[in-house]
PDB file of C-alpha atoms in Angstrom:
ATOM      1  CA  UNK Z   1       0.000   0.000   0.000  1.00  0.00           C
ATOM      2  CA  UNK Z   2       1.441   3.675  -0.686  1.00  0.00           C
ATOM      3  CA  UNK Z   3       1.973   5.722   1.879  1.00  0.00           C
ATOM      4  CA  UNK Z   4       0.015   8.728   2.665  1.00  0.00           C
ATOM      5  CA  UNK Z   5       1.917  12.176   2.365  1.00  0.00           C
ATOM      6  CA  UNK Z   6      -0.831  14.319   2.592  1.00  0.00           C
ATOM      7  CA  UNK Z   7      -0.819  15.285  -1.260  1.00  0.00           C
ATOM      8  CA  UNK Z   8      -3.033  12.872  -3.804  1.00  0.00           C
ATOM      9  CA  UNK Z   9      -1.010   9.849  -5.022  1.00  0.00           C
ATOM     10  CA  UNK Z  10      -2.285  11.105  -8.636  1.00  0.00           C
ATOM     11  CA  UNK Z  11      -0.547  14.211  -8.357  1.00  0.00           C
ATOM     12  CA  UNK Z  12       2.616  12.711  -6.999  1.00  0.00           C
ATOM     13  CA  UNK Z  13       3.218  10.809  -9.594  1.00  0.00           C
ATOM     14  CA  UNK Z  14       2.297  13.485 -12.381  1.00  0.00           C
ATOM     15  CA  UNK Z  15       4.495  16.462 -10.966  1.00  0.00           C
ATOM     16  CA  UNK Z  16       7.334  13.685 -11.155  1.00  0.00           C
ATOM     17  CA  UNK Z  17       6.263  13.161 -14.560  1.00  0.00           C
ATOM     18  CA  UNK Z  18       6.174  17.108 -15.543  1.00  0.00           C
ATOM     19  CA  UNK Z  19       9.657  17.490 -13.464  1.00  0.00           C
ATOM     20  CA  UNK Z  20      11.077  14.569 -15.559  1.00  0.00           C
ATOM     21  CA  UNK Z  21       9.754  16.315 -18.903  1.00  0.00           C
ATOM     22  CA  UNK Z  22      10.755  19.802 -18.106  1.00  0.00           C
ATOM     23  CA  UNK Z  23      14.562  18.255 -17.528  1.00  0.00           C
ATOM     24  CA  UNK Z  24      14.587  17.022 -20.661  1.00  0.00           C
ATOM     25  CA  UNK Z  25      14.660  13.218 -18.866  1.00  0.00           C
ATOM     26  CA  UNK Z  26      11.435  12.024 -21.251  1.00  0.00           C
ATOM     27  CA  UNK Z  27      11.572  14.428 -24.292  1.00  0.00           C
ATOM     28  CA  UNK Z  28       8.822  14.876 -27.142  1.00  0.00           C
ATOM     29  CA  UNK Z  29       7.428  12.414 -28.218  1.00  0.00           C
ATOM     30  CA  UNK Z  30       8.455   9.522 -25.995  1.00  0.00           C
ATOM     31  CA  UNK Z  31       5.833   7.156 -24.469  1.00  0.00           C
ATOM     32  CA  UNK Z  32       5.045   7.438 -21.442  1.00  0.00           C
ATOM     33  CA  UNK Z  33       4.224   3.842 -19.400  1.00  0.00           C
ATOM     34  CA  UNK Z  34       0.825   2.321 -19.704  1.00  0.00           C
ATOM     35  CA  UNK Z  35      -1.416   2.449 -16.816  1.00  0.00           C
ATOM     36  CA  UNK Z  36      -0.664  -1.388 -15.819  1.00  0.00           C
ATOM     37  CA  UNK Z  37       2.898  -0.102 -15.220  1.00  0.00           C
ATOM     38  CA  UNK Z  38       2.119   2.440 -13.658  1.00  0.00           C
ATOM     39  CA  UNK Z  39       0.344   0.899 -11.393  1.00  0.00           C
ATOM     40  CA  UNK Z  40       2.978  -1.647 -10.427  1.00  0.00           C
ATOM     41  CA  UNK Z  41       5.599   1.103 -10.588  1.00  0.00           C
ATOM     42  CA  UNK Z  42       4.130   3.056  -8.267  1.00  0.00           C
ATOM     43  CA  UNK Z  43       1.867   0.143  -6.118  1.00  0.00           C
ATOM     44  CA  UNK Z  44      -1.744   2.410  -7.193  1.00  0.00           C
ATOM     45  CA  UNK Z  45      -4.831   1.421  -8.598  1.00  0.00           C
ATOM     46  CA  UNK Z  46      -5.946   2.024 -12.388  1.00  0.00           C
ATOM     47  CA  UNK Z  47      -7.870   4.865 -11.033  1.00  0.00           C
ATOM     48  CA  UNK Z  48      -4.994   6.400 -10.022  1.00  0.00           C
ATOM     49  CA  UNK Z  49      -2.764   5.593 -12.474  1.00  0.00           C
ATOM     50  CA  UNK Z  50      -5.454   7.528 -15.294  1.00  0.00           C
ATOM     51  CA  UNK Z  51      -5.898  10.301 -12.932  1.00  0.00           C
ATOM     52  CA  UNK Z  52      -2.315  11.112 -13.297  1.00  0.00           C
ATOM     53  CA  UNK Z  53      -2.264  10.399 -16.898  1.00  0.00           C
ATOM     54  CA  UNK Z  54      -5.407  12.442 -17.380  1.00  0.00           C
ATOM     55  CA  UNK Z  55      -3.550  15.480 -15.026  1.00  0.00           C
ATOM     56  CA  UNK Z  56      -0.908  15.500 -17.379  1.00  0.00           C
ATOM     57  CA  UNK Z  57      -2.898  15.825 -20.815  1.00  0.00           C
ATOM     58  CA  UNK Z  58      -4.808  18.867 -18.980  1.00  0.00           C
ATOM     59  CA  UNK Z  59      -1.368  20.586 -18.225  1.00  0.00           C
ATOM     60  CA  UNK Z  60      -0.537  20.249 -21.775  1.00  0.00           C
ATOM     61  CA  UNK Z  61       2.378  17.502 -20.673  1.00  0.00           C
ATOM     62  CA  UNK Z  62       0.991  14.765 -23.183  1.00  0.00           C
ATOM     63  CA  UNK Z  63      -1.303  13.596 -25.599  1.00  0.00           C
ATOM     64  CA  UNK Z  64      -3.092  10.312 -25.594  1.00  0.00           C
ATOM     65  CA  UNK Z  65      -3.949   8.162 -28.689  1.00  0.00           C
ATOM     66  CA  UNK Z  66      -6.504   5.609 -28.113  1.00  0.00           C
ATOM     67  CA  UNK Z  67      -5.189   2.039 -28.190  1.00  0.00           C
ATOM     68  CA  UNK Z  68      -1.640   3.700 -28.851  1.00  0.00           C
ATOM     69  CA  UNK Z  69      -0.671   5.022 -25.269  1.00  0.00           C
ATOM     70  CA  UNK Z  70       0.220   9.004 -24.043  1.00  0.00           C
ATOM     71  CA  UNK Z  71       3.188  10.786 -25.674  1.00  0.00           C
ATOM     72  CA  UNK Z  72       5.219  13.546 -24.219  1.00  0.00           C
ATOM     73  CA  UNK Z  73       4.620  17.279 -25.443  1.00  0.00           C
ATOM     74  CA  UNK Z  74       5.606  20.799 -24.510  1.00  0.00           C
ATOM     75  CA  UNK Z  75       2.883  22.478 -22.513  1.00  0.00           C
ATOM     76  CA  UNK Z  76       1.996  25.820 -24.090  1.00  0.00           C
ATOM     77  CA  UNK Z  77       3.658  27.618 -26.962  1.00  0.00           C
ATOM     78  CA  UNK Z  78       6.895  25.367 -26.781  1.00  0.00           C
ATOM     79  CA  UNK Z  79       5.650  22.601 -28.751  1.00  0.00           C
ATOM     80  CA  UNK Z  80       7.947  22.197 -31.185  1.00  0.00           C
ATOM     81  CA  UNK Z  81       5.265  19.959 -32.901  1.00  0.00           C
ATOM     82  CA  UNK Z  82       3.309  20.880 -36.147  1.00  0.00           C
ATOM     83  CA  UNK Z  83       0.045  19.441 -36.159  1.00  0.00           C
ATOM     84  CA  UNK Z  84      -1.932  18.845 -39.064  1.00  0.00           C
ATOM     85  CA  UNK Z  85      -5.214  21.277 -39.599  1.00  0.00           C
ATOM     86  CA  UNK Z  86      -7.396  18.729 -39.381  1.00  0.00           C
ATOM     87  CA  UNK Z  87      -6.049  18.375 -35.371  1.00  0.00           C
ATOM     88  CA  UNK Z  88      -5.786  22.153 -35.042  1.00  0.00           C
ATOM     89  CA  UNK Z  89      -9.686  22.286 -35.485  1.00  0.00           C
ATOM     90  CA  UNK Z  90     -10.358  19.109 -33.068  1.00  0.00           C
ATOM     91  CA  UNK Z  91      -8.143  20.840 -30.306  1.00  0.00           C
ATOM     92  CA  UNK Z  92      -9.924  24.610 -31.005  1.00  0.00           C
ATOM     93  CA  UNK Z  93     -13.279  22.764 -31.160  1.00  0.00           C
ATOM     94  CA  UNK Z  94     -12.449  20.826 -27.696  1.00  0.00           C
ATOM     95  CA  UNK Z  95     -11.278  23.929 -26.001  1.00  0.00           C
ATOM     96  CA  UNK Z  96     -14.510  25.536 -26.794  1.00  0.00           C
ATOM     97  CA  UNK Z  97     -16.347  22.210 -25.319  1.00  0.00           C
ATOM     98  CA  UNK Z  98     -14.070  22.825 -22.254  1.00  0.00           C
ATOM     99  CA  UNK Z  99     -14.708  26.619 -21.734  1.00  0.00           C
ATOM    100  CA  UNK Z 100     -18.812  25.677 -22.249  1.00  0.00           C
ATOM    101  CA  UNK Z 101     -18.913  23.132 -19.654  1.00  0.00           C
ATOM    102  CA  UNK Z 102     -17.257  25.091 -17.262  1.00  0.00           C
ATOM    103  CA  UNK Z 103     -20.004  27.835 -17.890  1.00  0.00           C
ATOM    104  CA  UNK Z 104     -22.717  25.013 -17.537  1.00  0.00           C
ATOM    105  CA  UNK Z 105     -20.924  23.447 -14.065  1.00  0.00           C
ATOM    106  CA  UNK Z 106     -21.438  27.464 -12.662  1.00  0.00           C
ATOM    107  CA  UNK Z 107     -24.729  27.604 -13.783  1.00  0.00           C
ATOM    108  CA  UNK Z 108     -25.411  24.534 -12.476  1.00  0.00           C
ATOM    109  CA  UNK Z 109     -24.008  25.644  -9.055  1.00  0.00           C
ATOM    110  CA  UNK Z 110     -26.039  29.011  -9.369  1.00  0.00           C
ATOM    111  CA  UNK Z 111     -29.377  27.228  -9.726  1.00  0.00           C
ATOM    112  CA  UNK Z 112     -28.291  24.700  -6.714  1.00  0.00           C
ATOM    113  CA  UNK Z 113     -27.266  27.293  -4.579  1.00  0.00           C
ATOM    114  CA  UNK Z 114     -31.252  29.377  -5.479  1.00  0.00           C
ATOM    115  CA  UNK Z 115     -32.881  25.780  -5.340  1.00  0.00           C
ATOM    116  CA  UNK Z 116     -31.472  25.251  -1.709  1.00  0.00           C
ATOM    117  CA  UNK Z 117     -32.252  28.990  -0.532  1.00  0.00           C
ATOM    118  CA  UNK Z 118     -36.032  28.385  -1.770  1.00  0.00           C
ATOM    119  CA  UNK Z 119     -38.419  27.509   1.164  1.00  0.00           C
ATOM    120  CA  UNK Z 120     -38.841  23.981   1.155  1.00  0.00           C
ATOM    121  CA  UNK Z 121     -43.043  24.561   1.643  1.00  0.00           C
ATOM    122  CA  UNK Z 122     -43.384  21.349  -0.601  1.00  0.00           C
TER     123      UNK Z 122
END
């Protein structure tokens, strides 16, 4: 069993990850472990092991082909990767998914926090 530092396994094991990509240790393009090894590398369950994997492709660290594995990228404007158009549209098109469902999640908490300050004369 892992031991308990006060900090989410998930996030252990990605800031290694980002430390390990930011000194150069795993550069562009390398694959990064599959979850089953990450699990055994670390002793964490598969949850775990896609929770970092999935912390990582939010912080722009990798990207993740289905049935292929997760690669190493730059975060931000250092990619030194030219994607195709066709991906430039999928990636503007899933940022704009991204920025509406954080707009729905508030609105969502707006109306729960009204629902919950109605008086419950039901």
């Amino acid at each position: 069993m892992a031991d308990f530092t006060g900090r989410a396994k998930y996030l252990e094991i990605a800031d290694d990850f980002k430390r390990r990509i930011r000194d150069g240790e795993l550069p562009p393009g390398e694959k990064l472990p599959s979850e089953t090894e990450l699990m055994a590398a670390h002793g964490v369950s598969r949850t775990v092991a896609r929770q970092a994997i999935s912390r990582l492709r939010e912080d722009g660290y990798v990207i993740s082909h289905q049935g292929k594995g997760s690669f190493v990228t730059l975060p931000g404007g250092d990619r030194p990767v030219k994607h195709s158009p066709e991906f430039e549209q999928i990636a503007e098109y899933l940022s704009e998914v991204r920025r509406d469902v954080r707009r729905l999640a508030e609105r969502m908490d707006q109306l729960e926090q009204l629902v919950r300050q109605q008086p419950q004369d039901r």
